[in-house]
mmCIF file of C-alpha atoms in Angstrom:
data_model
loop_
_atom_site.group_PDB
_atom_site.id
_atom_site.type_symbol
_atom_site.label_atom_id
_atom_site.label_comp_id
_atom_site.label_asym_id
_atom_site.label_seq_id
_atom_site.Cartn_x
_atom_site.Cartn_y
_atom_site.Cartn_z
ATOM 1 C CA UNK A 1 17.133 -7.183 12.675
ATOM 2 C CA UNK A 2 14.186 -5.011 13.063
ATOM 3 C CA UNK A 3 10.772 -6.478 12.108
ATOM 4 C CA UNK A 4 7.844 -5.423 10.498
ATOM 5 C CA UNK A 5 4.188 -6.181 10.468
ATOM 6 C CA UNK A 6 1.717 -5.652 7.099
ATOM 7 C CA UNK A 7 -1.811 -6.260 6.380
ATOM 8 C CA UNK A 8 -2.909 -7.508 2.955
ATOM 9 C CA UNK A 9 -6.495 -5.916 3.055
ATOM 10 C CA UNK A 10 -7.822 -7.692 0.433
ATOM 11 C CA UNK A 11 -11.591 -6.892 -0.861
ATOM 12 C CA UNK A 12 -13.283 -7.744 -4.747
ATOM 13 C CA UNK A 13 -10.287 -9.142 -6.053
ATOM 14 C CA UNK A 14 -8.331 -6.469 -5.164
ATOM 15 C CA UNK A 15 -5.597 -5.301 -2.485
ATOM 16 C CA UNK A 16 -4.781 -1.805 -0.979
ATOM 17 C CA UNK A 17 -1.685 -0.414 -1.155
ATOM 18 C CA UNK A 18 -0.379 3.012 0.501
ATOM 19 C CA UNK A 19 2.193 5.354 -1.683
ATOM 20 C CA UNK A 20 5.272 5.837 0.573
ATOM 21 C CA UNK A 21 5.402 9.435 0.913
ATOM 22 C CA UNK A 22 8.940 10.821 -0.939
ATOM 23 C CA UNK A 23 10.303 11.712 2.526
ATOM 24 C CA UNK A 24 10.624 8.058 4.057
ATOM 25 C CA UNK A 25 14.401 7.139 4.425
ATOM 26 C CA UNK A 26 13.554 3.641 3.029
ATOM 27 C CA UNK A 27 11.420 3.224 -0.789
ATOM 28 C CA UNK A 28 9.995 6.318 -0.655
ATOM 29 C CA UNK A 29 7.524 6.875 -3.623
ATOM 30 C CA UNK A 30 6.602 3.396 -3.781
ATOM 31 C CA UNK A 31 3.780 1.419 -2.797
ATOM 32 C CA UNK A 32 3.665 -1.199 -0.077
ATOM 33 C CA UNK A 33 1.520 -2.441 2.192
ATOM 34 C CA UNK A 34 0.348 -0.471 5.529
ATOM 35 C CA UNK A 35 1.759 -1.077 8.685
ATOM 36 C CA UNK A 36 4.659 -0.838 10.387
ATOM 37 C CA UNK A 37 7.665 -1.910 13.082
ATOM 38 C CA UNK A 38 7.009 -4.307 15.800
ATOM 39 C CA UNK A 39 7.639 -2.658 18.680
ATOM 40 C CA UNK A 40 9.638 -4.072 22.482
ATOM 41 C CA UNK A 41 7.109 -6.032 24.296
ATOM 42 C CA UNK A 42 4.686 -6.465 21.412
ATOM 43 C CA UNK A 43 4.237 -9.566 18.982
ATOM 44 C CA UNK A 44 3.648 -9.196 15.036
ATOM 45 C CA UNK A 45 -0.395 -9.566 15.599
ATOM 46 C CA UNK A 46 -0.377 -7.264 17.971
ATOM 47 C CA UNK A 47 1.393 -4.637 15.869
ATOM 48 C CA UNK A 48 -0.623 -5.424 12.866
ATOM 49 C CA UNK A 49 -3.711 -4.398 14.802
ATOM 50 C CA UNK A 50 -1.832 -1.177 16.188
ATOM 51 C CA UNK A 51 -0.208 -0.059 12.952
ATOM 52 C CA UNK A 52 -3.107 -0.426 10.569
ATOM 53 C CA UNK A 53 -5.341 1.422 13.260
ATOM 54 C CA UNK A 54 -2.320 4.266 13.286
ATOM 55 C CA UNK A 55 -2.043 4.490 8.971
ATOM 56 C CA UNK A 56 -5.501 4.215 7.830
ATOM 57 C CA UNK A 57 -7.913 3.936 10.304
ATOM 58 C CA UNK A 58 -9.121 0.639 10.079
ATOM 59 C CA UNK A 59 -9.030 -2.281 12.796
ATOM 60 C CA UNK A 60 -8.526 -5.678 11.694
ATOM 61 C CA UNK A 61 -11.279 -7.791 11.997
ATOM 62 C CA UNK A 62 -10.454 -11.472 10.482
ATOM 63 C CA UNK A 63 -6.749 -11.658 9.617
ATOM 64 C CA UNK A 64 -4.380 -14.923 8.768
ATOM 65 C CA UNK A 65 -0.421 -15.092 8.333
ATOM 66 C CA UNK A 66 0.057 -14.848 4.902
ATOM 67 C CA UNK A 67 3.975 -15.311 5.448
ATOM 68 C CA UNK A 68 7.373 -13.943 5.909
ATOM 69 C CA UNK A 69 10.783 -12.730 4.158
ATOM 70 C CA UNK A 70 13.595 -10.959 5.182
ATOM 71 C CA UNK A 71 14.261 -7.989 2.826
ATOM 72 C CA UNK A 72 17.795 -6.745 2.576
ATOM 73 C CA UNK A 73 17.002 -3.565 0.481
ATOM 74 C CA UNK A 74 18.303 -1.108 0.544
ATOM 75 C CA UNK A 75 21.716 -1.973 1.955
ATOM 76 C CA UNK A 76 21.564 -1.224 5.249
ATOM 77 C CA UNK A 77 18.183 -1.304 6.060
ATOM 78 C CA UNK A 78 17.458 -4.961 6.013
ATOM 79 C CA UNK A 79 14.164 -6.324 7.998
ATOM 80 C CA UNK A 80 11.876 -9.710 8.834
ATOM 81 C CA UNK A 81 8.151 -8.957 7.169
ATOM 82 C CA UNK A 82 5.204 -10.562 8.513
ATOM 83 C CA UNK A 83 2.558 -10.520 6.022
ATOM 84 C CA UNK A 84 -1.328 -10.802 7.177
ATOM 85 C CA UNK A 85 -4.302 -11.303 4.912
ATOM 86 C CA UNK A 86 -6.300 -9.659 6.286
ATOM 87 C CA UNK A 87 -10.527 -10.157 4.645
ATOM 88 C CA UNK A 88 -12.644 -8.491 7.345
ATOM 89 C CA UNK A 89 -11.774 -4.866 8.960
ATOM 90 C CA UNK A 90 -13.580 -2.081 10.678
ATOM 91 C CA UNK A 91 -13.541 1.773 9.259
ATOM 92 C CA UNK A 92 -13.067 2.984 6.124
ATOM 93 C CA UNK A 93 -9.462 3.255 4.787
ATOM 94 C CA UNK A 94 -8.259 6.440 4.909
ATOM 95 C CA UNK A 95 -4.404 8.039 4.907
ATOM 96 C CA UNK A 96 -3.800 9.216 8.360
ATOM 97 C CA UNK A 97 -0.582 11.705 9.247
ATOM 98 C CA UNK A 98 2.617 11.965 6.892
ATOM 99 C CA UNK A 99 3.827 8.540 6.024
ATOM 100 C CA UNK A 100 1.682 7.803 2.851
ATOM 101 C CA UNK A 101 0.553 10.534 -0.088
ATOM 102 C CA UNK A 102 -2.106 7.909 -1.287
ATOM 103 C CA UNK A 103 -4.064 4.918 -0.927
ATOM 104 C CA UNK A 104 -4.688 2.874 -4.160
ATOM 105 C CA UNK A 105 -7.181 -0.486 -4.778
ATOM 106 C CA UNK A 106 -4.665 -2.878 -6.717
ATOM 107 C CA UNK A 107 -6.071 -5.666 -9.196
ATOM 108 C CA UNK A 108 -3.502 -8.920 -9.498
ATOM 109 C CA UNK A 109 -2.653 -7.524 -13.277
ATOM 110 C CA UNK A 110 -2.287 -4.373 -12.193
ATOM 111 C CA UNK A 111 0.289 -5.523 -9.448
ATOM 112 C CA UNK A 112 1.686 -7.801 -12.301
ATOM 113 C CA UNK A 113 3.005 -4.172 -14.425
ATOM 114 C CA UNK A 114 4.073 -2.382 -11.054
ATOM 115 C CA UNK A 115 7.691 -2.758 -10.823
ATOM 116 C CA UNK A 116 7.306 0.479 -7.842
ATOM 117 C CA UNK A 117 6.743 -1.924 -4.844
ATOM 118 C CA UNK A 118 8.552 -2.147 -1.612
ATOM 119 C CA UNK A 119 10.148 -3.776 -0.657
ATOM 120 C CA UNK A 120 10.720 -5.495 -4.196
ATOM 121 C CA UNK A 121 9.363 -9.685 -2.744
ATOM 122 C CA UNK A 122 6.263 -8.410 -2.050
ATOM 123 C CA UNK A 123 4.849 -8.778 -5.208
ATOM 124 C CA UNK A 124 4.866 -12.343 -5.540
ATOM 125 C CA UNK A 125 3.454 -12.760 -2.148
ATOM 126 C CA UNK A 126 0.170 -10.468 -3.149
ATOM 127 C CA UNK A 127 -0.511 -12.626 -6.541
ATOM 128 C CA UNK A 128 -0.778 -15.603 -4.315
ATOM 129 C CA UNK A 129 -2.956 -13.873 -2.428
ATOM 130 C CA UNK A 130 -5.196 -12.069 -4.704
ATOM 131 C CA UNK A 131 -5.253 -15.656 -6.970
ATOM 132 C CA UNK A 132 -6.632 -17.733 -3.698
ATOM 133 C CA UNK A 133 -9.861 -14.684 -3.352
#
């Protein structure tokens, strides 16, 4: 099962999220965390650190595992997350290449009313993290 890597950047009570551009084979139009598949030879952390670099520009700084889950939607595309809080970064967020149409500073409420994340679990897991800021 392939796995995948996240980062939480979390910043004023708030946590960015990246619009899946409407091309992406899996939830495209919806918004999710940056970051990406762990790759042969490479280990979630190391990933995180290469994928968040890759999307938006930013290195990690100060990062913690925030915790996993296995998604199974949609059928056939089911995958291991590893999510990272991640509280200190380098650069200045910003959508690199084709894979996201938008970048978008998300309040705990206003994850509360989106029901356009992917995959669909990760919701719960940001609230815990926004309420421990």
């Amino acid at each position: 099962m392939p796995e995948i890597a996240i980062g939480a950047l979390i910043g004023n009570g708030s946590v960015l999220l990246a619009r899946r551009s409407s091309e992406r084979r899996t939830h495209p139009d919806r918004w999710s965390l940056p970051g990406g598949h762990v790759e042969d030879g490479e280990d979630a952390e190391t990933a995180l650190r290469r994928e968040l670099l890759e999307e938006i520009g930013v290195t990690p700084q100060r990062w913690l595992f925030a915790g996993k889950f296995v998604s199974e939607s949609p059928p056939g595309a089911s995958a291991i997350f590893h999510v990272y809080y991640v509280d200190r970064w380098q650069g200045s967020p910003q959508l690199i290449g084709d894979e996201h149409t938008a970048l978008r500073w998300f309040t705990a409420a206003e994850i509360e009313c989106e029901a356009e994340l992917a995959p669909p679990q990760l919701g719960e897991m940001l609230l815990k993290l926004l309420r421990r800021e």
